Coordinates of C-alpha atoms and ligand atoms in Angstrom, one line a residue:
X1 CA 0.0 0.0 0.0
X2 CA 1.4 3.4 -1.0
X3 CA 0.7 6.1 1.6
X4 CA 1.5 9.8 1.6
X5 CA 1.5 11.6 4.9
X6 CA 1.2 15.4 5.0
X7 CA 3.1 17.2 7.8
X8 CA 6.6 17.3 9.2
X9 CA 6.5 17.3 13.0
X10 CA 6.7 14.8 15.9
X11 CA 3.1 13.7 15.3
X12 CA 3.8 12.9 11.7
X13 CA 6.9 11.0 12.7
X14 CA 4.7 8.9 15.1
X15 CA 2.0 8.4 12.5
X16 CA 4.5 7.3 9.9
X17 CA 6.1 4.9 12.4
X18 CA 2.8 3.3 13.3
X19 CA 1.9 2.9 9.6
X20 CA 5.4 1.5 8.8
X21 CA 5.2 -1.0 11.7
X22 CA 1.7 -2.3 10.6
X23 CA 1.4 -5.8 9.3
X24 CA 0.1 -4.5 6.0
X25 CA 3.1 -3.9 3.7
X26 CA 3.5 -0.2 3.1
X27 CA 5.6 2.2 1.0
X28 CA 5.4 5.6 2.7
X29 CA 5.9 9.0 1.2
X30 CA 6.2 12.2 3.3
X31 CA 5.4 15.8 2.4
X32 CA 7.0 18.1 3.5
X33 CA 8.7 15.7 6.0
X34 CA 11.9 16.0 7.9
X35 CA 15.4 14.3 7.8
X36 CA 14.3 11.9 10.6
X37 CA 11.1 11.0 8.8
X38 CA 13.0 10.4 5.6
X39 CA 14.8 7.5 7.3
X40 CA 11.5 5.5 6.9
X41 CA 9.6 7.5 4.3
X42 CA 10.4 8.8 0.8
X43 CA 10.6 12.6 0.4
X44 CA 8.1 14.2 -1.9
X45 CA 8.8 17.6 -3.4
X46 CA 5.7 19.7 -4.3
X47 CA 5.2 23.4 -4.7
X48 CA 1.6 23.4 -3.5
X49 CA -1.7 21.4 -3.3
X50 CA -2.2 20.9 -7.1
X51 CA 1.4 19.7 -7.4
X52 CA 0.9 17.3 -4.5
X53 CA -2.2 15.8 -6.0
X54 CA -0.4 15.4 -9.4
X55 CA 2.4 13.6 -7.5
X56 CA -0.2 11.2 -5.9
X57 CA -1.9 10.5 -9.2
X58 CA 1.2 9.8 -11.1
X59 CA 2.7 7.6 -8.4
X60 CA -0.5 5.6 -7.8
X61 CA -0.8 6.6 -4.1
X62 CA -3.5 4.5 -2.4
X63 CA -4.0 6.7 0.7
X64 CA -3.4 10.2 1.8
X65 CA -3.2 10.9 5.5
X66 CA -3.5 14.5 6.8
X67 CA -1.2 14.8 9.8
X68 CA -1.4 18.5 10.2
X69 CA -4.4 20.8 9.6
X70 CA -3.2 23.6 7.3
X71 CA -3.6 21.7 4.1
X72 CA -7.2 20.7 4.9
X73 CA -8.3 24.3 4.7
X74 CA -5.8 25.7 2.1
X75 CA -6.9 26.3 -1.5
X76 CA -9.7 23.9 -2.3
X77 CA -8.8 21.7 0.6
X78 CA -6.6 18.5 0.7
X79 CA -9.5 16.1 1.2
X80 CA -11.6 17.8 -1.4
X81 CA -8.8 17.7 -3.9
X82 CA -8.2 14.0 -3.1
X83 CA -11.8 13.2 -3.6
X84 CA -11.8 14.8 -7.1
X85 CA -8.7 12.7 -7.8
X86 CA -10.2 9.5 -6.5
X87 CA -7.7 9.1 -3.7
X88 CA -8.9 8.0 -0.3
X89 CA -8.0 10.7 2.3
X90 CA -7.9 10.4 6.1
X91 CA -8.8 13.9 7.0
X92 CA -12.0 15.9 6.5
X93 CA -13.1 18.2 3.7
X94 CA -12.5 21.9 4.0
X95 CA -16.1 22.7 5.0
X96 CA -16.0 20.4 8.1
X97 CA -12.4 21.4 8.9
X98 CA -13.8 24.9 9.8
X99 CA -14.5 23.2 13.2
X100 CA -10.8 23.7 13.8
X101 CA -9.9 26.6 11.4
X102 CA -12.6 29.0 12.8
X103 CA -13.2 29.1 16.6
X104 CA -16.4 31.1 15.9
X105 CA -17.7 28.5 13.5
X106 CA -17.0 25.8 16.1
X107 CA -18.7 27.8 18.9
X108 CA -21.8 28.4 16.7
X109 CA -21.8 24.6 15.9
X110 CA -21.6 23.7 19.6
X111 CA -24.4 26.1 20.5
X112 CA -26.6 25.0 17.6
X113 CA -26.3 21.3 18.6
X114 CA -26.6 22.0 22.4
X115 CA -23.1 20.7 23.1
X116 CA -21.9 21.9 26.6
X117 CA -19.2 24.7 26.3
X118 CA -18.3 28.0 27.9
X119 CA -20.2 31.2 27.0
X120 CA -18.5 33.6 24.5
X121 CA -18.7 36.8 22.4
X122 CA -17.0 37.4 19.1
X123 CA -15.5 40.9 18.6
X124 CA -13.8 42.9 15.9
X125 CA -12.0 45.6 17.9
X126 CA -10.4 46.4 21.2
X127 CA -13.3 48.5 22.6
X128 CA -15.8 45.7 22.0
X129 CA -13.4 43.2 23.5
X130 CA -13.1 45.3 26.7
X131 CA -16.9 45.5 26.8
X132 CA -17.3 41.7 26.4
X133 CA -14.7 41.1 29.2
X134 CA -16.7 43.4 31.4
X135 CA -14.0 43.6 34.1
X136 CA -14.4 39.9 34.8
X137 CA -11.1 37.9 35.4
X138 CA -9.7 35.4 34.6
X139 CA -10.9 35.8 31.0
X140 CA -10.0 33.7 28.0
X141 CA -9.1 35.4 24.7
X142 CA -8.8 33.5 21.4
X143 CA -7.7 34.7 18.0
X144 CA -10.1 33.3 15.5
X145 CA -7.8 31.5 13.1
X146 CA -4.9 29.1 12.9
X147 CA -2.1 30.3 15.1
X148 CA 0.0 27.2 15.8
X149 CA -1.4 26.8 19.3
X150 CA -0.3 30.3 20.3
X151 CA -3.5 32.3 19.6
X152 CA -5.1 31.6 23.0
X153 CA -4.4 33.5 26.2
X154 CA -5.9 32.8 29.6
X155 CA -5.6 36.2 31.3
X156 CA -5.7 36.4 35.1
X157 CA -6.0 40.2 35.1
X158 CA -6.6 43.3 33.1
X159 CA -2.9 44.0 32.4
X160 CA -2.3 40.6 30.7
X161 CA -5.6 40.9 28.8
X162 CA -4.6 44.4 27.5
X163 CA -1.3 43.1 26.4
X164 CA -2.8 40.2 24.4
X165 CA -5.6 42.4 22.9
X166 CA -3.0 44.8 21.8
X167 CA -0.9 42.1 20.1
X168 CA -3.9 40.6 18.3
X169 CA -6.3 43.5 17.5
X170 CA -3.8 46.4 17.2
X171 CA -0.5 44.9 16.1
X172 CA -2.3 42.1 14.3
X173 CA 0.4 39.6 15.2
X174 CA -1.6 36.7 13.7
X175 CA -3.1 38.7 10.8
X176 CA -6.7 39.8 10.2
X177 CA -9.4 38.0 12.1
X178 CA -11.9 38.3 14.9
X179 CA -11.3 37.6 18.6
X180 CA -13.4 35.4 20.9
X181 CA -13.8 36.4 24.5
X182 CA -14.7 33.2 26.4
X183 CA -16.0 32.3 29.8
X184 CA -13.1 30.9 31.9
X185 CA -13.7 27.2 32.7
X186 CA -12.0 25.6 35.6
X187 CA -11.0 21.9 36.1
X188 CA -8.6 19.3 34.8
X189 CA -8.4 19.0 31.0
X190 CA -8.6 15.9 28.9
X191 CA -8.1 15.3 25.2
X192 CA -10.3 12.6 23.6
X193 CA -9.7 11.3 20.1
X194 CA -12.2 9.6 17.9
X195 CA -12.0 8.2 14.4
X196 CA -15.0 9.5 12.4
X197 CA -16.4 8.2 9.1
X198 CA -19.6 10.2 8.5
X199 CA -22.2 8.9 10.9
X200 CA -20.0 6.3 12.5
X201 CA -17.3 6.8 15.0
X202 CA -14.9 5.0 17.3
X203 CA -13.6 6.6 20.5
X204 CA -9.8 6.1 20.8
X205 CA -7.7 6.5 23.9
X206 CA -7.9 9.6 26.1
X207 CA -4.8 11.7 26.7
X208 CA -3.7 14.8 28.6
X209 CA -1.2 17.3 27.3
X210 CA 0.8 19.9 29.1
X211 CA 0.6 23.2 27.3
X212 CA 2.6 25.6 29.5
X213 CA 6.4 25.9 29.1
X214 CA 7.2 25.6 32.8
X215 CA 6.8 23.2 35.7
X216 CA 3.6 23.6 37.7
X217 CA 1.9 24.8 34.5
X218 CA 3.6 28.2 34.7
X219 CA 4.5 30.5 31.9
X220 CA 3.2 31.0 28.4
X221 CA 1.3 28.4 26.3
X222 CA 3.3 26.3 23.9
X223 CA 2.3 23.7 21.3
X224 CA 2.6 21.2 24.1
X225 CA 5.5 20.1 26.4
X226 CA 4.4 16.5 27.0
X227 CA 1.4 14.1 27.1
X228 CA 0.1 11.1 29.0
X229 CA -2.3 8.5 27.7
X230 CA -4.0 5.5 29.2
X231 CA -7.4 3.9 29.0
X232 CA -7.4 4.2 32.8
X233 CA -8.0 7.9 32.3
X234 CA -11.6 7.1 31.5
X235 CA -12.5 7.0 35.2
X236 CA -15.9 6.0 36.3
X237 CA -18.6 6.9 33.8
X238 CA -16.5 9.6 32.1
X239 CA -16.3 7.8 28.7
X240 CA -20.1 7.3 28.7
X241 CA -20.9 10.9 29.7
X242 CA -18.5 12.5 27.2
X243 CA -19.8 10.2 24.5
X244 CA -23.5 11.0 25.2
X245 CA -23.1 14.8 25.8
X246 CA -20.3 15.7 23.4
X247 CA -19.1 13.1 20.9
X248 CA -22.4 11.7 19.7
X249 CA -24.1 15.1 19.4
X250 CA -21.0 16.3 17.4
X251 CA -21.2 13.4 14.9
X252 CA -24.9 13.8 14.6
X253 CA -24.5 17.6 14.2
X254 CA -22.1 17.1 11.3
X255 CA -24.7 15.0 9.7
X256 CA -27.5 17.5 10.3
X257 CA -25.4 20.3 8.9
X258 CA -24.5 18.3 5.8
X259 CA -20.8 18.2 6.7
X260 CA -19.3 14.8 5.7
X261 CA -16.3 14.0 7.9
X262 CA -13.5 11.4 7.6
X263 CA -10.5 11.3 9.9
X264 CA -9.4 11.8 13.4
X265 CA -11.5 14.3 15.4
X266 CA -9.9 15.7 18.6
X267 CA -12.1 16.9 21.5
X268 CA -10.4 19.3 23.9
X269 CA -12.5 19.0 27.1
X270 CA -12.5 20.7 30.5
X271 CA -13.9 18.5 33.3
X272 CA -15.7 21.2 35.2
X273 CA -17.8 20.8 38.4
X274 CA -20.9 21.0 36.2
X275 CA -19.7 18.2 33.9
X276 CA -17.5 17.9 30.8
X277 CA -17.5 21.0 28.6
X278 CA -15.8 21.2 25.2
X279 CA -13.0 23.8 24.7
X280 CA -12.2 23.1 21.1
X281 CA -12.2 20.7 18.2
X282 CA -9.2 19.8 16.1
X283 CA -9.6 18.0 12.8
X284 CA -6.6 15.8 13.3
X285 CA -4.6 14.0 16.0
X286 CA -3.1 16.1 18.7
X287 CA 0.6 16.9 18.9
X288 CA 2.2 15.7 21.2
X289 CA -0.7 13.4 22.2
X290 CA -0.3 11.3 19.0
X291 CA 3.2 10.5 20.1
X292 CA 1.9 9.1 23.4
X293 CA -1.3 7.4 22.0
X294 CA 0.0 5.7 18.8
X295 CA 2.6 3.4 20.4
X296 CA -0.3 2.0 22.5
X297 CA -2.2 0.8 19.4
X298 CA -1.8 -2.7 18.2
X299 CA -3.4 -4.5 15.2
X300 CA -3.2 -3.2 11.7
X301 CA -3.2 0.6 11.8
X302 CA -2.4 1.1 8.1
X303 CA -5.3 -1.1 7.1
X304 CA -7.5 0.6 9.6
X305 CA -6.8 4.1 8.2
X306 CA -7.1 2.9 4.6
X307 CA -10.5 1.3 5.3
X308 CA -11.7 4.4 7.2
X309 CA -10.6 6.7 4.4
X310 CA -12.4 4.4 2.0
X311 CA -15.7 4.8 4.0
X312 CA -15.5 1.7 6.1
X313 CA -14.8 2.4 9.7
X314 CA -13.4 -1.0 11.0
X315 CA -12.8 -0.8 14.8
X316 CA -11.8 -4.4 15.0
X317 CA -8.6 -3.8 13.0
X318 CA -6.9 -2.1 16.0
X319 CA -6.6 -2.7 19.8
X320 CA -5.4 -0.6 22.7
X321 CA -2.7 -1.8 25.1
X322 CA -3.3 -1.5 28.8
X323 CA -0.9 0.5 30.9
X324 CA 0.4 4.1 30.5
X325 CA 2.3 5.9 27.8
X326 CA 4.1 9.2 28.5
X327 CA 5.7 11.5 26.0
X328 CA 8.2 14.1 27.1
X329 CA 9.2 17.0 24.9
X330 CA 12.6 18.6 24.8
X331 CA 12.4 22.1 23.5
X332 CA 15.1 24.5 22.2
X333 CA 16.5 27.7 23.9
X334 CA 14.1 30.6 23.7
X335 CA 10.9 28.5 23.0
X336 CA 8.0 29.5 22.8
X337 CA 8.9 33.2 22.1
X338 CA 11.6 32.1 19.6
X339 CA 13.6 29.0 19.0
X340 CA 17.3 28.5 18.5
X341 CA 18.6 26.3 15.7
X342 CA 21.9 24.6 15.1
X343 CA 22.6 23.1 18.5
X344 CA 24.0 19.6 18.0
X345 CA 22.0 16.8 19.8
X346 CA 23.8 13.9 21.3
X347 CA 22.7 10.6 22.8
X348 CA 19.8 9.4 20.6
X349 CA 21.6 6.1 20.1
X350 CA 21.7 5.5 23.9
X351 CA 17.9 5.4 24.2
X352 CA 17.0 1.8 24.6
X353 CA 13.7 1.4 26.4
X354 CA 11.7 4.1 24.8
X355 CA 10.9 5.6 21.4
X356 CA 12.1 8.9 20.0
X357 CA 10.1 11.0 17.6
X358 CA 11.7 14.1 16.0
X359 CA 9.7 17.3 15.9
X360 CA 12.2 20.1 15.0
X361 CA 15.6 18.5 14.0
X362 CA 17.7 18.4 10.9
X363 CA 20.9 16.7 9.9
X364 CA 23.9 18.9 9.7
X365 CA 26.8 18.6 7.2
X366 CA 28.5 15.9 9.4
X367 CA 25.3 13.8 9.3
X368 CA 24.4 14.5 13.0
X369 CA 21.0 15.7 14.1
X370 CA 20.8 19.3 15.3
X371 CA 18.0 21.5 16.6
X372 CA 15.8 23.2 13.9
X373 CA 12.7 24.3 15.7
X374 CA 10.9 25.0 19.0
X375 CA 9.9 21.6 20.1
X376 CA 12.9 19.5 19.1
X377 CA 12.1 15.8 19.8
X378 CA 10.0 13.7 22.2
X379 CA 10.9 10.5 24.1
X380 CA 7.9 8.2 24.7
X381 CA 8.0 5.4 27.3
X382 CA 5.4 2.8 28.3
X383 CA 4.8 1.4 31.8
X384 CA 2.3 -0.8 33.6
X385 CA 1.6 2.0 35.9
X386 CA 1.8 5.8 35.4
X387 CA 4.7 5.9 37.9
X388 CA 6.7 3.3 35.9
X389 CA 6.2 5.2 32.7
X390 CA 7.2 8.5 34.3
X391 CA 10.4 7.0 35.7
X392 CA 11.3 5.4 32.4
X393 CA 10.6 8.4 30.2
X394 CA 12.8 10.6 32.4
X395 CA 15.6 8.0 32.7
X396 CA 15.7 7.6 28.9
X397 CA 15.4 11.4 28.2
X398 CA 18.4 12.0 30.4
X399 CA 20.5 10.2 27.8
X400 CA 19.9 12.8 25.2
X401 CA 21.0 16.5 25.4
X402 CA 21.8 19.7 23.5
X403 CA 22.7 23.2 24.5
X404 CA 19.9 25.3 25.8
X405 CA 17.5 22.4 26.2
X406 CA 14.2 23.0 28.0
X407 CA 12.3 20.1 29.5
X408 CA 9.6 20.0 32.1
X409 CA 10.2 17.8 35.2
X410 CA 6.5 17.1 36.1
X411 CA 5.1 15.5 32.9
X412 CA 2.9 12.6 34.0
X413 CA 2.7 13.6 37.6
X414 CA 1.2 17.1 37.6
X415 CA -2.6 17.2 37.4
X416 CA -3.1 13.6 38.6
Ligands
AMP1 P1 -7.7 26.0 22.8 O1 -6.7 26.1 21.7 O2 -9.0 26.6 22.5 O3 -7.9 24.5 23.3 O4 -7.0 26.6 24.0 C1 -5.7 26.3 24.5 C2 -5.7 26.1 26.0 O5 -6.2 27.3 26.6 C3 -6.6 25.0 26.4 O6 -6.0 23.8 26.3 C4 -6.9 25.4 27.9 O7 -5.8 25.1 28.7 C5 -6.9 26.9 27.8 N1 -8.3 27.3 27.6 C6 -9.0 27.4 26.4 N2 -10.3 27.8 26.6 C7 -10.5 27.9 28.0 C8 -11.6 28.3 28.8 N3 -12.7 28.7 28.3 N4 -11.3 28.3 30.1 C9 -10.1 28.0 30.6 N5 -9.1 27.6 29.9 C10 -9.2 27.6 28.6
LIG2 N1 -1.8 19.2 21.8 C1 -2.7 20.1 21.4 C2 -2.9 20.2 19.9 O1 -2.5 19.3 19.2 O2 -3.5 21.1 19.4

C-alpha cells in the first residue's frame, strides 16, 4: 500500500512509524517531511496542493493521511482535492475542517447542537473586546484562526488581557481575524480522540497534554510540552458521559449540517464541576498526544486508516494496550517566544527502552542531528503504571541532550 502523509512534526513521525510497523506492507511518502522522517519514508517535493495531487496521481498513491491541519483548509482543501482525484484521504473536507480553522464557527456549531461549552462573544476591535470582558477575570481570549497553538491567552488580570488584545487586535500579530472572549472554565483537561467516518465513530484513547512551558503549569502556552495516555484515564462513567453529551451530538450535528467527515477528530475537554465542557475541536490528531497514543495501538493501523478513508470504519482492526504511555518534549532555547537552531543533539543512540520522535531537528553537514525548531524531539515510554512510565521516560530522556534544552520535570505527575 502506497501512503502519503502530510506534515513534518513529531506527530507525523509517530503516525508514519505506526503505519510503517503495521502488518500491511507499506511504502510511505512524506510531504514536506523531515530528515528523521526520511529515514522511513520517501521525500516528496511539491510546490503546493495541485502539485501534490499530481504527484499522488502519477505515483498511484493509495491513501493520503493528513497529519497537520493547514492543508485541509488551504486552496480547495486537501481532502476535497483527493476526492476529485479519487484518492482515499484520512482527513475531513475543507467545509468540516472549519471546526478547527474557525473558533467562531466551532462555537456556533456547539451552541446549535446543544453541546456543553463556555459562553462567548466574538468581537472585531479592542473596545468591543473590553466591553465583552466586562472587568471579569480570569478571562480567555482567542484569536479566530490558525495560530500554531499560540492564539489563545488565559488572562488572570486586566494587564495581561490588555497586552494580548494589543498584540492581536492592534499589532495584528496573527493577521486579520476576529477575537473570541470566552468564559473561563476551571477543572482538569482531557483530550479525547475519535475516528469519524460520516455517521460512524470510534472513541480512541484519552490523553492529557501539558501546554505551558514551565513546571507547575507556569509560563506561556506552547504547542505542548508532554502528554500522557492511558485507557485508565476514562475514570468512572467519564467515557459514557463524554460520548453522550459531546461526541455523539457532534457526529450527529455534522450529519444534520450536511458536513461529511472522515478522519481523526480531537475533542479538547474541560472536566468542570458542572460536567465535561468542550473547549475546542481539532480536525486531526493532537501533537504531542499522538506520540503518546499511537505506540499503545496494536493491530493493523495502516489497514484501519485505509479502510476508514475508503468509507469503512473498522474498529476491530486495532486494539489498545493497557498501561500508561508518556511523551516528554525537549524544546530549544528561547521557546516559545523564539527558537534557537543549530545546537547539536547527542545521545539518541543510547535510548533503549523508549521511542524517539523528531519534531524540529535536521541533519547537519556531518550527518548529525541538530535543533531546527521550537519543540525538538520527544521521548515516549510505556509502563504498567503511570509511575513506571514516568520513571522510564525521564531515565531515557536524560541520555539525550543539547545546549539550551528546556524540558519540564513534572510530565505525567502534575494534574493527577
Ligand atoms: P484551545 O486552543 O482553544 O484549546 O485553548 C488552548 C488552551 O487554553 C486549552 O487547552 C486550555 O488550557 C486553555 N483554555 C481554552 N479555553 C479555555 C476556557 N474557556 N477556560 C479555561 N481555559 C481555557
Ligand atoms: N496538543 C494540542 C494540539 O495538538 O492542538
